[in-house]
Amino acid sequence: MTSSTTSTSNRGLLETRFSIGATALAVVAVLLAVAFAWLGYTDGVLPVVGYQLNILTGMIGMLFGWGIALVAFVAATYMEPGFGE
């Protein structure tokens, strides 16, 4: 084994700037996913864009939001600090 694999540090989810930013991105993506799902379910309109959502476009937006949140949360959990640390 190399020294980089034997001396990995156990950092928490909110201990580095990167993990805090990735966790915040995950939370925002989940909130947007819930908003897309709700607006799609109620045939709502996106506030800024003005696009009418139906159930299909709302669920697609929800799945994109959940995917982004999942990737950001995994990155916040498992990424090691980079060159600055």
PDB file of C-alpha atoms in Angstrom:
ATOM      1  CA  MET A   1       0.000   0.000   0.000  1.00  0.00           C
ATOM      2  CA  THR A   2       1.102   3.520  -0.614  1.00  0.00           C
ATOM      3  CA  SER A   3       1.214   6.181   2.030  1.00  0.00           C
ATOM      4  CA  SER A   4      -1.762   8.003   0.511  1.00  0.00           C
ATOM      5  CA  THR A   5      -4.059   5.017   1.002  1.00  0.00           C
ATOM      6  CA  THR A   6      -2.856   4.168   4.484  1.00  0.00           C
ATOM      7  CA  SER A   7      -3.039   7.662   5.949  1.00  0.00           C
ATOM      8  CA  THR A   8      -6.465   8.847   4.874  1.00  0.00           C
ATOM      9  CA  SER A   9      -8.100  11.123   7.375  1.00  0.00           C
ATOM     10  CA  ASN A  10     -11.668  10.686   8.520  1.00  0.00           C
ATOM     11  CA  ARG A  11     -13.203  14.079   7.934  1.00  0.00           C
ATOM     12  CA  GLY A  12     -16.791  14.890   8.750  1.00  0.00           C
ATOM     13  CA  LEU A  13     -19.414  16.043   6.318  1.00  0.00           C
ATOM     14  CA  LEU A  14     -19.172  19.731   7.277  1.00  0.00           C
ATOM     15  CA  GLU A  15     -15.490  20.151   8.102  1.00  0.00           C
ATOM     16  CA  THR A  16     -13.998  21.481   4.835  1.00  0.00           C
ATOM     17  CA  ARG A  17     -15.128  24.295   2.571  1.00  0.00           C
ATOM     18  CA  PHE A  18     -15.654  21.868  -0.292  1.00  0.00           C
ATOM     19  CA  SER A  19     -17.867  19.521   1.697  1.00  0.00           C
ATOM     20  CA  ILE A  20     -19.898  22.434   3.074  1.00  0.00           C
ATOM     21  CA  GLY A  21     -20.439  23.790  -0.450  1.00  0.00           C
ATOM     22  CA  ALA A  22     -21.346  20.380  -1.851  1.00  0.00           C
ATOM     23  CA  THR A  23     -23.786  19.746   0.991  1.00  0.00           C
ATOM     24  CA  ALA A  24     -25.399  23.143   0.439  1.00  0.00           C
ATOM     25  CA  LEU A  25     -25.716  22.376  -3.279  1.00  0.00           C
ATOM     26  CA  ALA A  26     -27.345  19.044  -2.431  1.00  0.00           C
ATOM     27  CA  VAL A  27     -29.864  20.712  -0.122  1.00  0.00           C
ATOM     28  CA  VAL A  28     -30.747  23.369  -2.712  1.00  0.00           C
ATOM     29  CA  ALA A  29     -31.118  20.696  -5.402  1.00  0.00           C
ATOM     30  CA  VAL A  30     -33.493  18.686  -3.186  1.00  0.00           C
ATOM     31  CA  LEU A  31     -35.589  21.777  -2.499  1.00  0.00           C
ATOM     32  CA  LEU A  32     -35.764  22.590  -6.211  1.00  0.00           C
ATOM     33  CA  ALA A  33     -36.681  18.971  -6.962  1.00  0.00           C
ATOM     34  CA  VAL A  34     -39.569  19.160  -4.498  1.00  0.00           C
ATOM     35  CA  ALA A  35     -40.683  22.461  -6.034  1.00  0.00           C
ATOM     36  CA  PHE A  36     -40.594  20.972  -9.549  1.00  0.00           C
ATOM     37  CA  ALA A  37     -42.591  17.957  -8.383  1.00  0.00           C
ATOM     38  CA  TRP A  38     -45.200  20.122  -6.665  1.00  0.00           C
ATOM     39  CA  LEU A  39     -45.537  22.549  -9.565  1.00  0.00           C
ATOM     40  CA  GLY A  40     -45.830  19.649 -11.991  1.00  0.00           C
ATOM     41  CA  TYR A  41     -48.471  17.958  -9.868  1.00  0.00           C
ATOM     42  CA  THR A  42     -50.568  21.129  -9.592  1.00  0.00           C
ATOM     43  CA  ASP A  43     -50.013  22.229 -13.231  1.00  0.00           C
ATOM     44  CA  GLY A  44     -48.180  25.282 -11.970  1.00  0.00           C
ATOM     45  CA  VAL A  45     -45.996  27.837 -13.723  1.00  0.00           C
ATOM     46  CA  LEU A  46     -42.282  28.342 -13.066  1.00  0.00           C
ATOM     47  CA  PRO A  47     -42.028  31.740 -11.327  1.00  0.00           C
ATOM     48  CA  VAL A  48     -39.159  33.325 -13.276  1.00  0.00           C
ATOM     49  CA  VAL A  49     -39.371  31.551 -16.625  1.00  0.00           C
ATOM     50  CA  GLY A  50     -43.155  31.383 -16.927  1.00  0.00           C
ATOM     51  CA  TYR A  51     -43.142  27.838 -18.341  1.00  0.00           C
ATOM     52  CA  GLN A  52     -46.297  25.799 -17.682  1.00  0.00           C
ATOM     53  CA  LEU A  53     -45.451  22.464 -16.055  1.00  0.00           C
ATOM     54  CA  ASN A  54     -47.500  19.313 -16.322  1.00  0.00           C
ATOM     55  CA  ILE A  55     -47.038  16.094 -14.361  1.00  0.00           C
ATOM     56  CA  LEU A  56     -44.450  14.696 -16.788  1.00  0.00           C
ATOM     57  CA  THR A  57     -42.201  17.768 -16.903  1.00  0.00           C
ATOM     58  CA  GLY A  58     -42.494  18.148 -13.132  1.00  0.00           C
ATOM     59  CA  MET A  59     -41.360  14.580 -12.543  1.00  0.00           C
ATOM     60  CA  ILE A  60     -38.485  14.950 -15.011  1.00  0.00           C
ATOM     61  CA  GLY A  61     -37.352  18.101 -13.204  1.00  0.00           C
ATOM     62  CA  MET A  62     -37.652  16.283  -9.898  1.00  0.00           C
ATOM     63  CA  LEU A  63     -35.484  13.398 -11.128  1.00  0.00           C
ATOM     64  CA  PHE A  64     -32.812  15.800 -12.415  1.00  0.00           C
ATOM     65  CA  GLY A  65     -32.814  17.586  -9.058  1.00  0.00           C
ATOM     66  CA  TRP A  66     -32.494  14.334  -7.128  1.00  0.00           C
ATOM     67  CA  GLY A  67     -29.659  13.209  -9.406  1.00  0.00           C
ATOM     68  CA  ILE A  68     -27.730  16.421  -8.867  1.00  0.00           C
ATOM     69  CA  ALA A  69     -28.351  16.199  -5.117  1.00  0.00           C
ATOM     70  CA  LEU A  70     -27.154  12.594  -5.000  1.00  0.00           C
ATOM     71  CA  VAL A  71     -23.927  13.362  -6.859  1.00  0.00           C
ATOM     72  CA  ALA A  72     -23.242  16.438  -4.706  1.00  0.00           C
ATOM     73  CA  PHE A  73     -23.917  14.550  -1.481  1.00  0.00           C
ATOM     74  CA  VAL A  74     -21.645  11.661  -2.479  1.00  0.00           C
ATOM     75  CA  ALA A  75     -18.928  14.161  -3.426  1.00  0.00           C
ATOM     76  CA  ALA A  76     -19.328  15.922  -0.064  1.00  0.00           C
ATOM     77  CA  THR A  77     -19.074  12.614   1.759  1.00  0.00           C
ATOM     78  CA  TYR A  78     -16.198  10.879  -0.011  1.00  0.00           C
ATOM     79  CA  MET A  79     -13.985  13.534  -1.684  1.00  0.00           C
ATOM     80  CA  GLU A  80     -10.592  14.061  -0.138  1.00  0.00           C
ATOM     81  CA  PRO A  81      -9.192  17.589   0.215  1.00  0.00           C
ATOM     82  CA  GLY A  82      -7.173  18.747  -2.754  1.00  0.00           C
ATOM     83  CA  PHE A  83      -3.979  20.746  -3.181  1.00  0.00           C
ATOM     84  CA  GLY A  84      -4.787  23.313  -0.486  1.00  0.00           C
ATOM     85  CA  GLU A  85      -4.785  20.835   2.405  1.00  0.00           C
TER      86      GLU A  85
END
